[in-house]
Amino acid sequence: MLEVEIEMIQEILIEHGYKFIKFLGSGSFSNVFLCESIKYHQQFAVKRAIKHKISEDEYKTLISLNHPNVIQLYDAFEDDESQFLIMEYCQNGTLSKKGRLSYENFIYYAKQILESLHFCHSKNIAHRDIKPDNIFIDQYDHIKLGDFGLSRQFDDKRKSSDKCGSLMLFAPEMFQLTEYCPFTTD
């Protein structure tokens, strides 16, 4: 990131009560930073995207989901160019950084992932980008499903023909030229 850009982000965060700590990473449509609440002295992850890149669906999805295995949204604001989502910070990184898991750890994490997906699906929300990089691990070694940028709400019987997510992890149905159930492909 450019130093000028970081200085601009620092100023915006300060205006909203947060102190910039460091750059954490970037995705296809956003950058993520670590910040600290000036008032509460608690660390959060900040997702920053150009205004049209964080969809209204992602924001609505995050505020509608309250589950121990789904990343929590705490604050949101915008400036002229960008949108900012202040979310729970998972200091133990992502499942992809865990590497090969023992059988016991696989079962432990898989159960939590399935519980988070079951909860999302019970709210008619399909994540549509399940991958190890979007599965975070908090300080207590609990799974937090995150990055709802491609998620959408569907009614129970609605099918989709959207091809979205990470190509290497597409469900087989997505390669066919037919509609598919978005909940099944999760």
JSON list of N, CA, C and O in Angstrom, two decimals, residues 128-181:
[
{"chain": "A", "resi": 128, "resn": "ARG", "atom": "N", "xyz": [-21.66, -18.58, -0.64]},
{"chain": "A", "resi": 128, "resn": "ARG", "atom": "CA", "xyz": [-21.20, -18.63, -2.02]},
{"chain": "A", "resi": 128, "resn": "ARG", "atom": "C", "xyz": [-19.70, -18.41, -2.22]},
{"chain": "A", "resi": 128, "resn": "ARG", "atom": "O", "xyz": [-19.25, -18.23, -3.33]},
{"chain": "A", "resi": 129, "resn": "ASP", "atom": "N", "xyz": [-18.93, -18.45, -1.15]},
{"chain": "A", "resi": 129, "resn": "ASP", "atom": "CA", "xyz": [-17.46, -18.36, -1.29]},
{"chain": "A", "resi": 129, "resn": "ASP", "atom": "C", "xyz": [-16.78, -19.06, -0.12]},
{"chain": "A", "resi": 129, "resn": "ASP", "atom": "O", "xyz": [-15.87, -18.52, 0.51]},
{"chain": "A", "resi": 130, "resn": "ILE", "atom": "N", "xyz": [-17.23, -20.28, 0.17]},
{"chain": "A", "resi": 130, "resn": "ILE", "atom": "CA", "xyz": [-16.64, -21.05, 1.26]},
{"chain": "A", "resi": 130, "resn": "ILE", "atom": "C", "xyz": [-15.25, -21.52, 0.84]},
{"chain": "A", "resi": 130, "resn": "ILE", "atom": "O", "xyz": [-15.10, -22.19, -0.18]},
{"chain": "A", "resi": 131, "resn": "LYS", "atom": "N", "xyz": [-14.25, -21.13, 1.60]},
{"chain": "A", "resi": 131, "resn": "LYS", "atom": "CA", "xyz": [-12.88, -21.56, 1.35]},
{"chain": "A", "resi": 131, "resn": "LYS", "atom": "C", "xyz": [-12.08, -21.32, 2.63]},
{"chain": "A", "resi": 131, "resn": "LYS", "atom": "O", "xyz": [-12.48, -20.54, 3.49]},
{"chain": "A", "resi": 132, "resn": "PRO", "atom": "N", "xyz": [-10.96, -22.00, 2.78]},
{"chain": "A", "resi": 132, "resn": "PRO", "atom": "CA", "xyz": [-10.16, -21.86, 4.01]},
{"chain": "A", "resi": 132, "resn": "PRO", "atom": "C", "xyz": [-9.77, -20.42, 4.34]},
{"chain": "A", "resi": 132, "resn": "PRO", "atom": "O", "xyz": [-9.67, -20.06, 5.51]},
{"chain": "A", "resi": 133, "resn": "ASP", "atom": "N", "xyz": [-9.58, -19.57, 3.32]},
{"chain": "A", "resi": 133, "resn": "ASP", "atom": "CA", "xyz": [-9.21, -18.17, 3.58]},
{"chain": "A", "resi": 133, "resn": "ASP", "atom": "C", "xyz": [-10.36, -17.35, 4.16]},
{"chain": "A", "resi": 133, "resn": "ASP", "atom": "O", "xyz": [-10.13, -16.25, 4.66]},
{"chain": "A", "resi": 134, "resn": "ASN", "atom": "N", "xyz": [-11.59, -17.84, 4.06]},
{"chain": "A", "resi": 134, "resn": "ASN", "atom": "CA", "xyz": [-12.75, -17.13, 4.60]},
{"chain": "A", "resi": 134, "resn": "ASN", "atom": "C", "xyz": [-13.25, -17.74, 5.90]},
{"chain": "A", "resi": 134, "resn": "ASN", "atom": "O", "xyz": [-14.33, -17.39, 6.38]},
{"chain": "A", "resi": 135, "resn": "ILE", "atom": "N", "xyz": [-12.48, -18.65, 6.45]},
{"chain": "A", "resi": 135, "resn": "ILE", "atom": "CA", "xyz": [-12.81, -19.27, 7.73]},
{"chain": "A", "resi": 135, "resn": "ILE", "atom": "C", "xyz": [-11.74, -18.85, 8.71]},
{"chain": "A", "resi": 135, "resn": "ILE", "atom": "O", "xyz": [-10.58, -19.26, 8.60]},
{"chain": "A", "resi": 136, "resn": "PHE", "atom": "N", "xyz": [-12.13, -18.00, 9.65]},
{"chain": "A", "resi": 136, "resn": "PHE", "atom": "CA", "xyz": [-11.20, -17.39, 10.59]},
{"chain": "A", "resi": 136, "resn": "PHE", "atom": "C", "xyz": [-11.20, -18.14, 11.92]},
{"chain": "A", "resi": 136, "resn": "PHE", "atom": "O", "xyz": [-12.16, -18.85, 12.24]},
{"chain": "A", "resi": 137, "resn": "ILE", "atom": "N", "xyz": [-10.13, -17.96, 12.69]},
{"chain": "A", "resi": 137, "resn": "ILE", "atom": "CA", "xyz": [-10.00, -18.63, 13.98]},
{"chain": "A", "resi": 137, "resn": "ILE", "atom": "C", "xyz": [-9.74, -17.56, 15.04]},
{"chain": "A", "resi": 137, "resn": "ILE", "atom": "O", "xyz": [-8.76, -16.82, 14.95]},
{"chain": "A", "resi": 138, "resn": "ASP", "atom": "N", "xyz": [-10.62, -17.50, 16.02]},
{"chain": "A", "resi": 138, "resn": "ASP", "atom": "CA", "xyz": [-10.50, -16.46, 17.05]},
{"chain": "A", "resi": 138, "resn": "ASP", "atom": "C", "xyz": [-9.50, -16.85, 18.13]},
{"chain": "A", "resi": 138, "resn": "ASP", "atom": "O", "xyz": [-8.88, -17.93, 18.07]},
{"chain": "A", "resi": 139, "resn": "GLN", "atom": "N", "xyz": [-9.37, -16.01, 19.13]},
{"chain": "A", "resi": 139, "resn": "GLN", "atom": "CA", "xyz": [-8.39, -16.22, 20.20]},
{"chain": "A", "resi": 139, "resn": "GLN", "atom": "C", "xyz": [-8.68, -17.46, 21.04]},
{"chain": "A", "resi": 139, "resn": "GLN", "atom": "O", "xyz": [-7.81, -17.96, 21.75]},
{"chain": "A", "resi": 140, "resn": "TYR", "atom": "N", "xyz": [-9.91, -17.98, 20.97]},
{"chain": "A", "resi": 140, "resn": "TYR", "atom": "CA", "xyz": [-10.29, -19.17, 21.73]},
{"chain": "A", "resi": 140, "resn": "TYR", "atom": "C", "xyz": [-10.28, -20.44, 20.88]},
{"chain": "A", "resi": 140, "resn": "TYR", "atom": "O", "xyz": [-10.79, -21.46, 21.29]},
{"chain": "A", "resi": 141, "resn": "ASP", "atom": "N", "xyz": [-9.72, -20.33, 19.68]},
{"chain": "A", "resi": 141, "resn": "ASP", "atom": "CA", "xyz": [-9.63, -21.44, 18.73]},
{"chain": "A", "resi": 141, "resn": "ASP", "atom": "C", "xyz": [-11.00, -21.86, 18.22]},
{"chain": "A", "resi": 141, "resn": "ASP", "atom": "O", "xyz": [-11.23, -23.02, 17.92]},
{"chain": "A", "resi": 142, "resn": "HIS", "atom": "N", "xyz": [-11.91, -20.88, 18.10]},
{"chain": "A", "resi": 142, "resn": "HIS", "atom": "CA", "xyz": [-13.23, -21.13, 17.54]},
{"chain": "A", "resi": 142, "resn": "HIS", "atom": "C", "xyz": [-13.29, -20.59, 16.11]},
{"chain": "A", "resi": 142, "resn": "HIS", "atom": "O", "xyz": [-12.70, -19.56, 15.81]},
{"chain": "A", "resi": 143, "resn": "ILE", "atom": "N", "xyz": [-14.04, -21.28, 15.29]},
{"chain": "A", "resi": 143, "resn": "ILE", "atom": "CA", "xyz": [-14.23, -20.90, 13.90]},
{"chain": "A", "resi": 143, "resn": "ILE", "atom": "C", "xyz": [-15.17, -19.71, 13.80]},
{"chain": "A", "resi": 143, "resn": "ILE", "atom": "O", "xyz": [-16.17, -19.63, 14.51]},
{"chain": "A", "resi": 144, "resn": "LYS", "atom": "N", "xyz": [-14.85, -18.80, 12.87]},
{"chain": "A", "resi": 144, "resn": "LYS", "atom": "CA", "xyz": [-15.71, -17.66, 12.54]},
{"chain": "A", "resi": 144, "resn": "LYS", "atom": "C", "xyz": [-15.80, -17.59, 11.02]},
{"chain": "A", "resi": 144, "resn": "LYS", "atom": "O", "xyz": [-14.80, -17.29, 10.36]},
{"chain": "A", "resi": 145, "resn": "LEU", "atom": "N", "xyz": [-16.96, -17.86, 10.47]},
{"chain": "A", "resi": 145, "resn": "LEU", "atom": "CA", "xyz": [-17.16, -17.74, 9.03]},
{"chain": "A", "resi": 145, "resn": "LEU", "atom": "C", "xyz": [-17.21, -16.26, 8.68]},
{"chain": "A", "resi": 145, "resn": "LEU", "atom": "O", "xyz": [-17.93, -15.49, 9.31]},
{"chain": "A", "resi": 146, "resn": "GLY", "atom": "N", "xyz": [-16.43, -15.85, 7.70]},
{"chain": "A", "resi": 146, "resn": "GLY", "atom": "CA", "xyz": [-16.35, -14.44, 7.34]},
{"chain": "A", "resi": 146, "resn": "GLY", "atom": "C", "xyz": [-16.40, -14.22, 5.84]},
{"chain": "A", "resi": 146, "resn": "GLY", "atom": "O", "xyz": [-16.58, -15.15, 5.06]},
{"chain": "A", "resi": 147, "resn": "ASP", "atom": "N", "xyz": [-16.22, -12.98, 5.45]},
{"chain": "A", "resi": 147, "resn": "ASP", "atom": "CA", "xyz": [-16.22, -12.51, 4.06]},
{"chain": "A", "resi": 147, "resn": "ASP", "atom": "C", "xyz": [-17.52, -12.89, 3.34]},
{"chain": "A", "resi": 147, "resn": "ASP", "atom": "O", "xyz": [-17.57, -13.82, 2.54]},
{"chain": "A", "resi": 148, "resn": "PHE", "atom": "N", "xyz": [-18.55, -12.13, 3.63]},
{"chain": "A", "resi": 148, "resn": "PHE", "atom": "CA", "xyz": [-19.86, -12.35, 3.03]},
{"chain": "A", "resi": 148, "resn": "PHE", "atom": "C", "xyz": [-20.08, -11.48, 1.79]},
{"chain": "A", "resi": 148, "resn": "PHE", "atom": "O", "xyz": [-21.21, -11.16, 1.44]},
{"chain": "A", "resi": 149, "resn": "GLY", "atom": "N", "xyz": [-18.99, -11.11, 1.13]},
{"chain": "A", "resi": 149, "resn": "GLY", "atom": "CA", "xyz": [-19.07, -10.23, -0.03]},
{"chain": "A", "resi": 149, "resn": "GLY", "atom": "C", "xyz": [-19.84, -10.80, -1.20]},
{"chain": "A", "resi": 149, "resn": "GLY", "atom": "O", "xyz": [-20.39, -10.06, -2.01]},
{"chain": "A", "resi": 150, "resn": "LEU", "atom": "N", "xyz": [-19.90, -12.11, -1.34]},
{"chain": "A", "resi": 150, "resn": "LEU", "atom": "CA", "xyz": [-20.63, -12.74, -2.45]},
{"chain": "A", "resi": 150, "resn": "LEU", "atom": "C", "xyz": [-21.94, -13.37, -1.97]},
{"chain": "A", "resi": 150, "resn": "LEU", "atom": "O", "xyz": [-22.67, -13.98, -2.77]},
{"chain": "A", "resi": 151, "resn": "SER", "atom": "N", "xyz": [-22.24, -13.25, -0.70]},
{"chain": "A", "resi": 151, "resn": "SER", "atom": "CA", "xyz": [-23.44, -13.89, -0.16]},
{"chain": "A", "resi": 151, "resn": "SER", "atom": "C", "xyz": [-24.70, -13.22, -0.71]},
{"chain": "A", "resi": 151, "resn": "SER", "atom": "O", "xyz": [-24.68, -12.06, -1.12]},
{"chain": "A", "resi": 152, "resn": "ARG", "atom": "N", "xyz": [-25.77, -14.00, -0.70]},
{"chain": "A", "resi": 152, "resn": "ARG", "atom": "CA", "xyz": [-27.08, -13.49, -1.13]},
{"chain": "A", "resi": 152, "resn": "ARG", "atom": "C", "xyz": [-28.16, -14.22, -0.39]},
{"chain": "A", "resi": 152, "resn": "ARG", "atom": "O", "xyz": [-27.99, -15.38, 0.00]},
{"chain": "A", "resi": 153, "resn": "GLN", "atom": "N", "xyz": [-29.28, -13.54, -0.25]},
{"chain": "A", "resi": 153, "resn": "GLN", "atom": "CA", "xyz": [-30.44, -14.18, 0.34]},
{"chain": "A", "resi": 153, "resn": "GLN", "atom": "C", "xyz": [-31.30, -14.76, -0.78]},
{"chain": "A", "resi": 153, "resn": "GLN", "atom": "O", "xyz": [-31.53, -14.12, -1.79]},
{"chain": "A", "resi": 154, "resn": "PHE", "atom": "N", "xyz": [-31.71, -16.00, -0.60]},
{"chain": "A", "resi": 154, "resn": "PHE", "atom": "CA", "xyz": [-32.54, -16.70, -1.57]},
{"chain": "A", "resi": 154, "resn": "PHE", "atom": "C", "xyz": [-33.76, -17.24, -0.83]},
{"chain": "A", "resi": 154, "resn": "PHE", "atom": "O", "xyz": [-33.66, -17.56, 0.35]},
{"chain": "A", "resi": 155, "resn": "ASP", "atom": "N", "xyz": [-34.86, -17.40, -1.55]},
{"chain": "A", "resi": 155, "resn": "ASP", "atom": "CA", "xyz": [-35.95, -18.12, -0.90]},
{"chain": "A", "resi": 155, "resn": "ASP", "atom": "C", "xyz": [-35.63, -19.61, -1.01]},
{"chain": "A", "resi": 155, "resn": "ASP", "atom": "O", "xyz": [-34.72, -20.02, -1.72]},
{"chain": "A", "resi": 156, "resn": "ASP", "atom": "N", "xyz": [-36.36, -20.42, -0.28]},
{"chain": "A", "resi": 156, "resn": "ASP", "atom": "CA", "xyz": [-36.03, -21.85, -0.16]},
{"chain": "A", "resi": 156, "resn": "ASP", "atom": "C", "xyz": [-35.91, -22.58, -1.48]},
{"chain": "A", "resi": 156, "resn": "ASP", "atom": "O", "xyz": [-35.10, -23.47, -1.63]},
{"chain": "A", "resi": 157, "resn": "LYS", "atom": "N", "xyz": [-36.72, -22.23, -2.44]},
{"chain": "A", "resi": 157, "resn": "LYS", "atom": "CA", "xyz": [-36.77, -23.00, -3.68]},
{"chain": "A", "resi": 157, "resn": "LYS", "atom": "C", "xyz": [-36.07, -22.32, -4.85]},
{"chain": "A", "resi": 157, "resn": "LYS", "atom": "O", "xyz": [-36.01, -22.87, -5.95]},
{"chain": "A", "resi": 158, "resn": "ARG", "atom": "N", "xyz": [-35.52, -21.15, -4.62]},
{"chain": "A", "resi": 158, "resn": "ARG", "atom": "CA", "xyz": [-34.90, -20.40, -5.72]},
{"chain": "A", "resi": 158, "resn": "ARG", "atom": "C", "xyz": [-33.56, -21.02, -6.12]},
{"chain": "A", "resi": 158, "resn": "ARG", "atom": "O", "xyz": [-32.76, -21.39, -5.28]},
{"chain": "A", "resi": 159, "resn": "LYS", "atom": "N", "xyz": [-33.35, -21.09, -7.40]},
{"chain": "A", "resi": 159, "resn": "LYS", "atom": "CA", "xyz": [-32.10, -21.60, -7.94]},
{"chain": "A", "resi": 159, "resn": "LYS", "atom": "C", "xyz": [-31.26, -20.42, -8.41]},
{"chain": "A", "resi": 159, "resn": "LYS", "atom": "O", "xyz": [-31.74, -19.31, -8.53]},
{"chain": "A", "resi": 160, "resn": "SER", "atom": "N", "xyz": [-29.99, -20.67, -8.67]},
{"chain": "A", "resi": 160, "resn": "SER", "atom": "CA", "xyz": [-29.09, -19.63, -9.14]},
{"chain": "A", "resi": 160, "resn": "SER", "atom": "C", "xyz": [-28.30, -20.16, -10.33]},
{"chain": "A", "resi": 160, "resn": "SER", "atom": "O", "xyz": [-28.04, -21.36, -10.43]},
{"chain": "A", "resi": 161, "resn": "SER", "atom": "N", "xyz": [-27.92, -19.25, -11.20]},
{"chain": "A", "resi": 161, "resn": "SER", "atom": "CA", "xyz": [-27.03, -19.63, -12.30]},
{"chain": "A", "resi": 161, "resn": "SER", "atom": "C", "xyz": [-25.75, -18.81, -12.22]},
{"chain": "A", "resi": 161, "resn": "SER", "atom": "O", "xyz": [-24.90, -18.89, -13.10]},
{"chain": "A", "resi": 162, "resn": "ASP", "atom": "N", "xyz": [-25.60, -18.01, -11.13]},
{"chain": "A", "resi": 162, "resn": "ASP", "atom": "CA", "xyz": [-24.39, -17.21, -10.94]},
{"chain": "A", "resi": 162, "resn": "ASP", "atom": "C", "xyz": [-23.16, -18.11, -10.81]},
{"chain": "A", "resi": 162, "resn": "ASP", "atom": "O", "xyz": [-23.22, -19.12, -10.12]},
{"chain": "A", "resi": 163, "resn": "LYS", "atom": "N", "xyz": [-22.11, -17.71, -11.44]},
{"chain": "A", "resi": 163, "resn": "LYS", "atom": "CA", "xyz": [-20.82, -18.40, -11.27]},
{"chain": "A", "resi": 163, "resn": "LYS", "atom": "C", "xyz": [-19.97, -17.46, -10.42]},
{"chain": "A", "resi": 163, "resn": "LYS", "atom": "O", "xyz": [-19.41, -16.49, -10.92]},
{"chain": "A", "resi": 164, "resn": "CYS", "atom": "N", "xyz": [-19.92, -17.71, -9.12]},
{"chain": "A", "resi": 164, "resn": "CYS", "atom": "CA", "xyz": [-19.17, -16.83, -8.23]},
{"chain": "A", "resi": 164, "resn": "CYS", "atom": "C", "xyz": [-18.43, -17.67, -7.20]},
{"chain": "A", "resi": 164, "resn": "CYS", "atom": "O", "xyz": [-18.75, -18.82, -6.98]},
{"chain": "A", "resi": 165, "resn": "GLY", "atom": "N", "xyz": [-17.44, -17.04, -6.59]},
{"chain": "A", "resi": 165, "resn": "GLY", "atom": "CA", "xyz": [-16.60, -17.74, -5.64]},
{"chain": "A", "resi": 165, "resn": "GLY", "atom": "C", "xyz": [-15.23, -17.95, -6.24]},
{"chain": "A", "resi": 165, "resn": "GLY", "atom": "O", "xyz": [-14.85, -17.34, -7.23]},
{"chain": "A", "resi": 166, "resn": "SER", "atom": "N", "xyz": [-14.48, -18.85, -5.64]},
{"chain": "A", "resi": 166, "resn": "SER", "atom": "CA", "xyz": [-13.12, -19.14, -6.09]},
{"chain": "A", "resi": 166, "resn": "SER", "atom": "C", "xyz": [-13.15, -20.34, -7.03]},
{"chain": "A", "resi": 166, "resn": "SER", "atom": "O", "xyz": [-13.60, -21.43, -6.64]},
{"chain": "A", "resi": 167, "resn": "LEU", "atom": "N", "xyz": [-12.70, -20.14, -8.24]},
{"chain": "A", "resi": 167, "resn": "LEU", "atom": "CA", "xyz": [-12.79, -21.16, -9.29]},
{"chain": "A", "resi": 167, "resn": "LEU", "atom": "C", "xyz": [-12.26, -22.52, -8.83]},
{"chain": "A", "resi": 167, "resn": "LEU", "atom": "O", "xyz": [-12.87, -23.54, -9.09]},
{"chain": "A", "resi": 168, "resn": "MET", "atom": "N", "xyz": [-11.13, -22.52, -8.15]},
{"chain": "A", "resi": 168, "resn": "MET", "atom": "CA", "xyz": [-10.52, -23.78, -7.71]},
{"chain": "A", "resi": 168, "resn": "MET", "atom": "C", "xyz": [-11.41, -24.54, -6.72]},
{"chain": "A", "resi": 168, "resn": "MET", "atom": "O", "xyz": [-11.24, -25.74, -6.53]},
{"chain": "A", "resi": 169, "resn": "LEU", "atom": "N", "xyz": [-12.36, -23.84, -6.10]},
{"chain": "A", "resi": 169, "resn": "LEU", "atom": "CA", "xyz": [-13.21, -24.46, -5.09]},
{"chain": "A", "resi": 169, "resn": "LEU", "atom": "C", "xyz": [-14.68, -24.50, -5.51]},
{"chain": "A", "resi": 169, "resn": "LEU", "atom": "O", "xyz": [-15.54, -24.74, -4.67]},
{"chain": "A", "resi": 170, "resn": "PHE", "atom": "N", "xyz": [-14.96, -24.27, -6.79]},
{"chain": "A", "resi": 170, "resn": "PHE", "atom": "CA", "xyz": [-16.34, -24.35, -7.28]},
{"chain": "A", "resi": 170, "resn": "PHE", "atom": "C", "xyz": [-16.92, -25.73, -7.00]},
{"chain": "A", "resi": 170, "resn": "PHE", "atom": "O", "xyz": [-16.24, -26.75, -7.15]},
{"chain": "A", "resi": 171, "resn": "ALA", "atom": "N", "xyz": [-18.19, -25.76, -6.65]},
{"chain": "A", "resi": 171, "resn": "ALA", "atom": "CA", "xyz": [-18.91, -27.02, -6.58]},
{"chain": "A", "resi": 171, "resn": "ALA", "atom": "C", "xyz": [-19.10, -27.53, -8.01]},
{"chain": "A", "resi": 171, "resn": "ALA", "atom": "O", "xyz": [-19.20, -26.73, -8.94]},
{"chain": "A", "resi": 172, "resn": "PRO", "atom": "N", "xyz": [-19.14, -28.84, -8.21]},
{"chain": "A", "resi": 172, "resn": "PRO", "atom": "CA", "xyz": [-19.30, -29.38, -9.57]},
{"chain": "A", "resi": 172, "resn": "PRO", "atom": "C", "xyz": [-20.50, -28.82, -10.32]},
{"chain": "A", "resi": 172, "resn": "PRO", "atom": "O", "xyz": [-20.43, -28.61, -11.53]},
{"chain": "A", "resi": 173, "resn": "GLU", "atom": "N", "xyz": [-21.60, -28.54, -9.61]},
{"chain": "A", "resi": 173, "resn": "GLU", "atom": "CA", "xyz": [-22.80, -28.00, -10.25]},
{"chain": "A", "resi": 173, "resn": "GLU", "atom": "C", "xyz": [-22.53, -26.68, -10.95]},
{"chain": "A", "resi": 173, "resn": "GLU", "atom": "O", "xyz": [-23.19, -26.34, -11.93]},
{"chain": "A", "resi": 174, "resn": "MET", "atom": "N", "xyz": [-21.58, -25.90, -10.47]},
{"chain": "A", "resi": 174, "resn": "MET", "atom": "CA", "xyz": [-21.31, -24.59, -11.04]},
{"chain": "A", "resi": 174, "resn": "MET", "atom": "C", "xyz": [-20.64, -24.68, -12.42]},
{"chain": "A", "resi": 174, "resn": "MET", "atom": "O", "xyz": [-20.67, -23.73, -13.18]},
{"chain": "A", "resi": 175, "resn": "PHE", "atom": "N", "xyz": [-20.06, -25.82, -12.73]},
{"chain": "A", "resi": 175, "resn": "PHE", "atom": "CA", "xyz": [-19.42, -26.00, -14.03]},
{"chain": "A", "resi": 175, "resn": "PHE", "atom": "C", "xyz": [-20.42, -26.41, -15.10]},
{"chain": "A", "resi": 175, "resn": "PHE", "atom": "O", "xyz": [-20.12, -26.35, -16.28]},
{"chain": "A", "resi": 176, "resn": "GLN", "atom": "N", "xyz": [-21.59, -26.82, -14.68]},
{"chain": "A", "resi": 176, "resn": "GLN", "atom": "CA", "xyz": [-22.63, -27.20, -15.63]},
{"chain": "A", "resi": 176, "resn": "GLN", "atom": "C", "xyz": [-23.36, -25.93, -16.05]},
{"chain": "A", "resi": 176, "resn": "GLN", "atom": "O", "xyz": [-23.39, -24.94, -15.34]},
{"chain": "A", "resi": 177, "resn": "LEU", "atom": "N", "xyz": [-23.95, -25.96, -17.18]},
{"chain": "A", "resi": 177, "resn": "LEU", "atom": "CA", "xyz": [-24.65, -24.78, -17.69]},
{"chain": "A", "resi": 177, "resn": "LEU", "atom": "C", "xyz": [-26.13, -24.81, -17.29]},
{"chain": "A", "resi": 177, "resn": "LEU", "atom": "O", "xyz": [-27.02, -24.51, -18.08]},
{"chain": "A", "resi": 178, "resn": "THR", "atom": "N", "xyz": [-26.37, -25.19, -16.05]},
{"chain": "A", "resi": 178, "resn": "THR", "atom": "CA", "xyz": [-27.74, -25.25, -15.53]},
{"chain": "A", "resi": 178, "resn": "THR", "atom": "C", "xyz": [-27.81, -24.49, -14.21]},
{"chain": "A", "resi": 178, "resn": "THR", "atom": "O", "xyz": [-26.78, -24.14, -13.63]},
{"chain": "A", "resi": 179, "resn": "GLU", "atom": "N", "xyz": [-29.02, -24.28, -13.76]},
{"chain": "A", "resi": 179, "resn": "GLU", "atom": "CA", "xyz": [-29.20, -23.64, -12.46]},
{"chain": "A", "resi": 179, "resn": "GLU", "atom": "C", "xyz": [-28.91, -24.67, -11.37]},
{"chain": "A", "resi": 179, "resn": "GLU", "atom": "O", "xyz": [-29.01, -25.88, -11.58]},
{"chain": "A", "resi": 180, "resn": "TYR", "atom": "N", "xyz": [-28.55, -24.18, -10.19]},
{"chain": "A", "resi": 180, "resn": "TYR", "atom": "CA", "xyz": [-28.21, -25.04, -9.07]},
{"chain": "A", "resi": 180, "resn": "TYR", "atom": "C", "xyz": [-28.75, -24.43, -7.78]},
{"chain": "A", "resi": 180, "resn": "TYR", "atom": "O", "xyz": [-29.12, -23.26, -7.73]},
{"chain": "A", "resi": 181, "resn": "CYS", "atom": "N", "xyz": [-28.78, -25.23, -6.75]},
{"chain": "A", "resi": 181, "resn": "CYS", "atom": "CA", "xyz": [-29.22, -24.75, -5.44]},
{"chain": "A", "resi": 181, "resn": "CYS", "atom": "C", "xyz": [-28.02, -24.12, -4.74]},
{"chain": "A", "resi": 181, "resn": "CYS", "atom": "O", "xyz": [-27.03, -24.80, -4.48]}
]
